[in-house]
Coordinates of C-alpha atoms in Angstrom, one line a residue:
X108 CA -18.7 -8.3 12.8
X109 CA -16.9 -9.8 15.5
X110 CA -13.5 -8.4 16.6
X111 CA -11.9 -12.0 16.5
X112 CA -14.1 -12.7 13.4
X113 CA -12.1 -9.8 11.8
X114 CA -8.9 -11.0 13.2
X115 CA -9.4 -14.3 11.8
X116 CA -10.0 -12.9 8.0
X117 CA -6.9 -10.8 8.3
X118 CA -4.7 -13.7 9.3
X119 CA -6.4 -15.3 6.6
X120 CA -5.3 -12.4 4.0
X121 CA -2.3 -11.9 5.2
X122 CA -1.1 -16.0 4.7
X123 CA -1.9 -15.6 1.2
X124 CA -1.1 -12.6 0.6
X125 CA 3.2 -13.5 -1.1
X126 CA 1.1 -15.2 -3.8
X127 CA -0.4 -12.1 -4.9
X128 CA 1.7 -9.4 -3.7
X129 CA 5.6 -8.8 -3.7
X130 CA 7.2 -10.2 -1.1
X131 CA 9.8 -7.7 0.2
X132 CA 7.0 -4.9 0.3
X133 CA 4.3 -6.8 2.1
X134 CA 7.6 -7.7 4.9
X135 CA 7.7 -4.2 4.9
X136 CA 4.6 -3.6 5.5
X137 CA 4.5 -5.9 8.3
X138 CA 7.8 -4.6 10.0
X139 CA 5.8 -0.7 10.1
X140 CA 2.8 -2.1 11.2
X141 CA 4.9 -3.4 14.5
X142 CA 6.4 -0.2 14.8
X143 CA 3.2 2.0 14.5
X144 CA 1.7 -0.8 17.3
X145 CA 4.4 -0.4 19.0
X146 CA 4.2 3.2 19.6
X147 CA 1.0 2.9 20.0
X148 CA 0.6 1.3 22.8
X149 CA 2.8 4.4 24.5
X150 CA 1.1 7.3 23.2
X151 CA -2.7 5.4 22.6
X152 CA -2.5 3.6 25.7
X153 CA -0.4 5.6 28.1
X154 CA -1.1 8.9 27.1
X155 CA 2.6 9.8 26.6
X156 CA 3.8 11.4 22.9
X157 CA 7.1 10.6 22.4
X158 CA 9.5 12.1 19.5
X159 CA 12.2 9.3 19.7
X160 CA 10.9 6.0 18.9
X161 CA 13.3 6.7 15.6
X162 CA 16.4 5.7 18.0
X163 CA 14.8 2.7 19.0
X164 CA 14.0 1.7 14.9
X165 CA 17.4 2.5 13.9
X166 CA 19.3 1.4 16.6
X167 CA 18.2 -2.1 16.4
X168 CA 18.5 -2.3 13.0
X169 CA 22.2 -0.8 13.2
X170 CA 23.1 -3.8 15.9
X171 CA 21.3 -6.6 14.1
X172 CA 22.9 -5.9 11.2
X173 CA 26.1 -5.9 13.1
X174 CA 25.3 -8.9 14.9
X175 CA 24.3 -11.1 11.8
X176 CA 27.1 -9.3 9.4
X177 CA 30.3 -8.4 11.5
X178 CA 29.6 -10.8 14.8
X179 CA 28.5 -14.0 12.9
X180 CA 25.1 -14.4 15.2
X181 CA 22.7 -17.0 13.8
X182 CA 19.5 -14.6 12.6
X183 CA 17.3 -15.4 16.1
X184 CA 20.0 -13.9 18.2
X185 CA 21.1 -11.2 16.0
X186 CA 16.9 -9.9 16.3
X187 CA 17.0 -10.2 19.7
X188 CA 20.3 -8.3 20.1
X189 CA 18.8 -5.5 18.4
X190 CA 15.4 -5.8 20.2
X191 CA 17.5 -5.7 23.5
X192 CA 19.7 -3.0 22.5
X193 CA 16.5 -0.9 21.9
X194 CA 15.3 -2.2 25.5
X195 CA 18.3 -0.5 27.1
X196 CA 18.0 2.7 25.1
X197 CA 14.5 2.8 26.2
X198 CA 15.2 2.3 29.9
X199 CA 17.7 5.4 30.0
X200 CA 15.3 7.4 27.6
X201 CA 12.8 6.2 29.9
X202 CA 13.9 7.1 33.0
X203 CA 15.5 10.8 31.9
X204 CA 11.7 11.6 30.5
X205 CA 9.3 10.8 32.8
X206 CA 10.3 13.0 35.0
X207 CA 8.6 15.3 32.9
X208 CA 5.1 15.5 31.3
X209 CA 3.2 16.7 27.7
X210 CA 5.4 18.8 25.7
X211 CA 8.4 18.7 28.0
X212 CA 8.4 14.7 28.0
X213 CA 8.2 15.0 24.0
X214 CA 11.1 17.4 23.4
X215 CA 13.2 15.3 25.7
X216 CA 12.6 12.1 23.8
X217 CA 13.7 13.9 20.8
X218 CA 17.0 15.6 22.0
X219 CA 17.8 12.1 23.0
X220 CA 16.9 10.8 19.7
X221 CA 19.0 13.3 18.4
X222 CA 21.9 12.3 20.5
X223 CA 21.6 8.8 19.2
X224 CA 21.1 9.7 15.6
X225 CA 24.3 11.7 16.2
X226 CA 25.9 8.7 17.6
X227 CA 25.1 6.4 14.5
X228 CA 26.7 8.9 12.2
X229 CA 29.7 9.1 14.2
X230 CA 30.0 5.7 14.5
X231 CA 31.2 4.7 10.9
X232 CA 32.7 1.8 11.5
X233 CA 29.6 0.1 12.5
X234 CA 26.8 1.9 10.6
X235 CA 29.0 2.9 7.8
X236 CA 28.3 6.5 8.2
X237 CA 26.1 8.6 5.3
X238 CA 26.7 4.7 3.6
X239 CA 24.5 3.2 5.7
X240 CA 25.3 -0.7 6.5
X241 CA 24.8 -2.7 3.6
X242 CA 25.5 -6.1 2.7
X243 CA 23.3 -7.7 5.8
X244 CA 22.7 -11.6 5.4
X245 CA 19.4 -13.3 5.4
X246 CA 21.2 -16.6 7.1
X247 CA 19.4 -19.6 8.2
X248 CA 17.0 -19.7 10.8
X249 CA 17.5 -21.8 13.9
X250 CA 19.9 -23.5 11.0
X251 CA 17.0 -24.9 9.3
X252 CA 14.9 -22.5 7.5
X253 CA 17.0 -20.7 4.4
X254 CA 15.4 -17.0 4.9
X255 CA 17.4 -16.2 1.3
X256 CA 13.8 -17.3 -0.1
X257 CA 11.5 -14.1 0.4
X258 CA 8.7 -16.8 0.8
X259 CA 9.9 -19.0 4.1
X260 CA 11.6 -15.0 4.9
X261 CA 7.7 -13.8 4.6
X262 CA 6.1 -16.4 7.1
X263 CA 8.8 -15.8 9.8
X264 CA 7.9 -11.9 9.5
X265 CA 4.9 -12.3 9.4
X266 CA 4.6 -14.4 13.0
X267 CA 7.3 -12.1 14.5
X268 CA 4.7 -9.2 13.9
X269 CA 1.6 -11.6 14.7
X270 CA 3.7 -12.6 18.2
X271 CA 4.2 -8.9 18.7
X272 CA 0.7 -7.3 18.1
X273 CA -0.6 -10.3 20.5
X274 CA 1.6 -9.4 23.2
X275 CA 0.8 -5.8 22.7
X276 CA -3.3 -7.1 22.4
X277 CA -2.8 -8.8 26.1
X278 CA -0.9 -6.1 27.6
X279 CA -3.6 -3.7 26.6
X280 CA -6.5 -5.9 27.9
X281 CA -4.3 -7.3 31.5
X282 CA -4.8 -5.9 34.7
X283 CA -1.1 -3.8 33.6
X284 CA -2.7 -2.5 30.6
X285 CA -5.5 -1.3 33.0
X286 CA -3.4 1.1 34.7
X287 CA -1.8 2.4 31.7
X288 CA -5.2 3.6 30.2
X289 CA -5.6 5.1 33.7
X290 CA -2.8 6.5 33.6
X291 CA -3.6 8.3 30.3
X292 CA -7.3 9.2 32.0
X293 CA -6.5 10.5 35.3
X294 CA -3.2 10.5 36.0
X295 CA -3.7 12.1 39.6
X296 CA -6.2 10.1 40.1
X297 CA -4.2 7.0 39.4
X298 CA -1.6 8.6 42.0
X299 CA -4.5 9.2 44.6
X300 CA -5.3 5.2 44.2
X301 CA -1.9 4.2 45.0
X302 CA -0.2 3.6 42.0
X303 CA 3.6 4.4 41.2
X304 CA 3.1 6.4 37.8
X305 CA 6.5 6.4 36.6
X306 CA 7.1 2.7 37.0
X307 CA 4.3 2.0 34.8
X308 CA 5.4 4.7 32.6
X309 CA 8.8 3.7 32.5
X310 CA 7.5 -0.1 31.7
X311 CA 5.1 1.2 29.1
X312 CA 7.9 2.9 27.6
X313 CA 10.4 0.3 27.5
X314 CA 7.9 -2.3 26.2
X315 CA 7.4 0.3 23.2
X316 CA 11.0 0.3 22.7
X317 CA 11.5 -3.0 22.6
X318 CA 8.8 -3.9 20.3
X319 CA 10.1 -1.0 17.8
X320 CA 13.4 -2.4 17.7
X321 CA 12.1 -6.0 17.2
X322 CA 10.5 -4.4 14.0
X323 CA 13.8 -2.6 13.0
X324 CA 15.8 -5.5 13.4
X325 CA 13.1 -7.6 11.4
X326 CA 13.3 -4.6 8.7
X327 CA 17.4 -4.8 8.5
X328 CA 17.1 -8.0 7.8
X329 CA 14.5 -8.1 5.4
X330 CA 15.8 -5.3 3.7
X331 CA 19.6 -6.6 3.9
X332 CA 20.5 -2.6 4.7
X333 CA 20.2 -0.1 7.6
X334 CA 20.8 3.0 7.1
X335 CA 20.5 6.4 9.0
X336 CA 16.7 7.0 7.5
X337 CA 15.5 4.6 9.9
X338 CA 17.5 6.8 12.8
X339 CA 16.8 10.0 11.7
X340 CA 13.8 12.7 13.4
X341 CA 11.9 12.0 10.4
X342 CA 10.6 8.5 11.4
X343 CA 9.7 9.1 14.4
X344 CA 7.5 11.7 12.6
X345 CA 6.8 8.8 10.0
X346 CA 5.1 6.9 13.0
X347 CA 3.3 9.7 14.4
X348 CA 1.6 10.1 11.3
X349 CA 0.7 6.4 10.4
X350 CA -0.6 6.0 14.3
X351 CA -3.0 9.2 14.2
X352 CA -4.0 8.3 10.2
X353 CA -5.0 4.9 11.5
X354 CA -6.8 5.8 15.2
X355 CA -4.8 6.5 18.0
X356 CA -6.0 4.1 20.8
X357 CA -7.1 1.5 18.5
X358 CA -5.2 -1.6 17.9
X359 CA -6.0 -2.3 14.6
X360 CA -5.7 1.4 13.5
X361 CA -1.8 1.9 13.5
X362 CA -1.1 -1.3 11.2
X363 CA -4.1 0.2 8.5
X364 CA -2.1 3.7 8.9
X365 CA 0.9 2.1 8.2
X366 CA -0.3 0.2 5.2
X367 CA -1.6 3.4 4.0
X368 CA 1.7 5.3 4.3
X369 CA 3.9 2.8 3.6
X370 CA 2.0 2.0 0.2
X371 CA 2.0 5.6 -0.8
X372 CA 5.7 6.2 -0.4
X373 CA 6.1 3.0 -2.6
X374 CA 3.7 2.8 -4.8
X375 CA 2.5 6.7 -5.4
X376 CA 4.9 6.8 -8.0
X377 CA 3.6 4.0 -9.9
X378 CA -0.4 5.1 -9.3
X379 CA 1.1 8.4 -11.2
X380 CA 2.1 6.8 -14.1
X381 CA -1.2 4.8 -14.4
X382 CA -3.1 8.2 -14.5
X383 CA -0.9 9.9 -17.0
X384 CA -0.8 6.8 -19.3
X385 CA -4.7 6.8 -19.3
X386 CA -5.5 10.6 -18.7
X387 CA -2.5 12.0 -20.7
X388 CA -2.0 14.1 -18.3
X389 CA 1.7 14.6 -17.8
X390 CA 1.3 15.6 -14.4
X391 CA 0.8 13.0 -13.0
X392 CA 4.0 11.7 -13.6
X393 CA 5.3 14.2 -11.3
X394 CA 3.5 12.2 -8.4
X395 CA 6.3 9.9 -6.9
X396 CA 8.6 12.9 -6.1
X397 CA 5.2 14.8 -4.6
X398 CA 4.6 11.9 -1.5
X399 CA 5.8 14.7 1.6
X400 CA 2.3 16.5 -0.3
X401 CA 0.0 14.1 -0.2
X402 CA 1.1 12.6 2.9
X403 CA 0.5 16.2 4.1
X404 CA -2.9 16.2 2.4
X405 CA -4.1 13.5 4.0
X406 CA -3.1 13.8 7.4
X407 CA -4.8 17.4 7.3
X408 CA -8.0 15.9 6.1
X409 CA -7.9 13.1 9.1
X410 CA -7.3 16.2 11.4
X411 CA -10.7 18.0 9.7
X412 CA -12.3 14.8 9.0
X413 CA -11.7 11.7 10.7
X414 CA -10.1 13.2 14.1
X415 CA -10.2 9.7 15.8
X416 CA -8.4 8.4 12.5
X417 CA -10.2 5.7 10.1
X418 CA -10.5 2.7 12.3
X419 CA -11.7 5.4 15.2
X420 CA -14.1 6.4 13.3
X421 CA -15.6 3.9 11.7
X422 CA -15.6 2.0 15.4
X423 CA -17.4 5.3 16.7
X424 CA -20.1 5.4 13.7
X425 CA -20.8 1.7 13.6
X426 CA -19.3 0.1 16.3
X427 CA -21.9 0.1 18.9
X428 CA -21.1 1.1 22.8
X429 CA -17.7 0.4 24.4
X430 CA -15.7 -0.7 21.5
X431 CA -13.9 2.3 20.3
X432 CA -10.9 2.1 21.9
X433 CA -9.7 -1.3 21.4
X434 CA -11.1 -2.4 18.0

């Protein structure tokens, strides 16, 4: 099948999916999917695995929530204040790590992350603490559209992601995007050919952060909360996972990881109660407080298993030549 063909049917699902499915979930959906493209495009793209995009999530989430609560900003500038807030974190994150490289660039971005997370908690009086920021308006978009309905708030989501995976989709494929991927090849090679590494490195990675915040900002506001979840080591592990579940170096990989993880945290608990209701297996039951497990499970069996994640590997069985990377 065509990669646009498949593009096309998605789109297509994805418009009607608020008639089938719950609203606030599939936004949620939508809003990881970003995130997991997102980072992406650093680690799949660029080669470079970083700890911290956590900050970035939860950062923007904590100022848009600020923005469109405590500052009064109409809902389009409140999303990019938090997207732009994320920028900025990412250009001093950016610049202090790539002066290192593998492991050493890693456990930078995550002290940083730390230093952030650290910063939120401290911060009470505009993240609210261990309480988290609650009470976060919907508003009106551009003054028109009343995002209170989860329907209109669905179609605006669902563009803002569709904007952001196409912007990631023609970075990847630009003469920019080139670089990157040689970057992530050959990177002495790429500094034998004249190239400045850490400016494209330090792009790459501000582009990442940016496009994570967008989708924390997007999240706060769908969710009408932030809290210090979003901010915390654990998402950037969160990420990791649905990104390397997916396919790593894929672009449609990281949005089917997320929609695999994402469901499982929400809906595991409910899948349990379907088996023990028809097994009577008590169990079961058991399920929804067991989804750190089964996560677990199934990352190990991609390790074993499907080592290029799903999409990877289905791209690599079926695919044909030359398509693996950027299906």
């Amino acid at each position: 099948m065509n990669k646009n063909t498949g593009y096309a049917i998605a789109f297509a699902i994805a418009l009607a999916a608020p008639f089938i499915g719950y609203p606030v979930f599939l936004m949620k959906l939508l809003c990881f999917s970003l995130f997991a493209c997102a980072f992406n495009l650093l680690i799949g793209f660029t080669g470079l695995l970083s700890f911290g995009h956590a900050a970035f999530f939860g950062a923007a989430g904590y100022v848009a929530g600020n923005a469109l609560k405590v500052w009064g900003l109409p809902v389009e500038l409140g999303l990019l204040a938090g997207a732009g807030a994320a920028a900025v974190i990412g250009l001093v994150m950016g610049a202090l790590a790539i002066r290192r490289q593998g492991i050493y660039f890693s456990m930078i971005t995550l002290a940083l992350a730390q230093m952030v997370y650290f910063a939120c908690l401290r911060a009470g009086e505009l993240t609210g603490g261990e309480d988290g920021l609650q009470g976060v308006p919907r508003g009106k978009l551009l003054g028109m559209l009343n995002l209170g309905n989860d329907f209109v708030l669905y179609y605006v989501v669902l563009a803002i992601a569709v904007g952001g995976f196409a912007l990631i989709v023609r970075t990847v494929h630009s003469p920019f995007g080139q670089v990157l991927k040689a970057i992530k090849e050959n990177e002495p090679r790429a500094i034998s050919l004249g190239y400045d590494v850490d400016r494209y490195k330090l792009l790459a990675f501000v582009l990442s952060a940016t496009l994570a915040g967008l989708a924390g900002a997007t999240n706060t506001l769908v969710q009408g909360f932030e809290t210090l979840t979003d901010v915390h080591w654990s998402m950037s592990g969160l990420v990791i996972l649905m990104t390397l579940v997916g396919g790593m170096g894929t672009l449609a990989g990281p949005i089917l990881g997320a929609m695999i993880i994402i469901a499982l945290e929400n809906k595991l608990g409910d899948l349990g109660g379907f088996l023990a209701g028809h097994t009577g297996i008590e169990w079961f039951n058991q399920l929804g407080e067991a989804v750190s497990m089964v996560t677990g499970l199934i990352f190990v069996a991609c390790v074993l298993l499907f080592r290029r994640g799903i999409v990877g590997e289905f791209v690599a069985r079926f695919g044909g030549n030359g398509g693996g990377k950027h299906a």
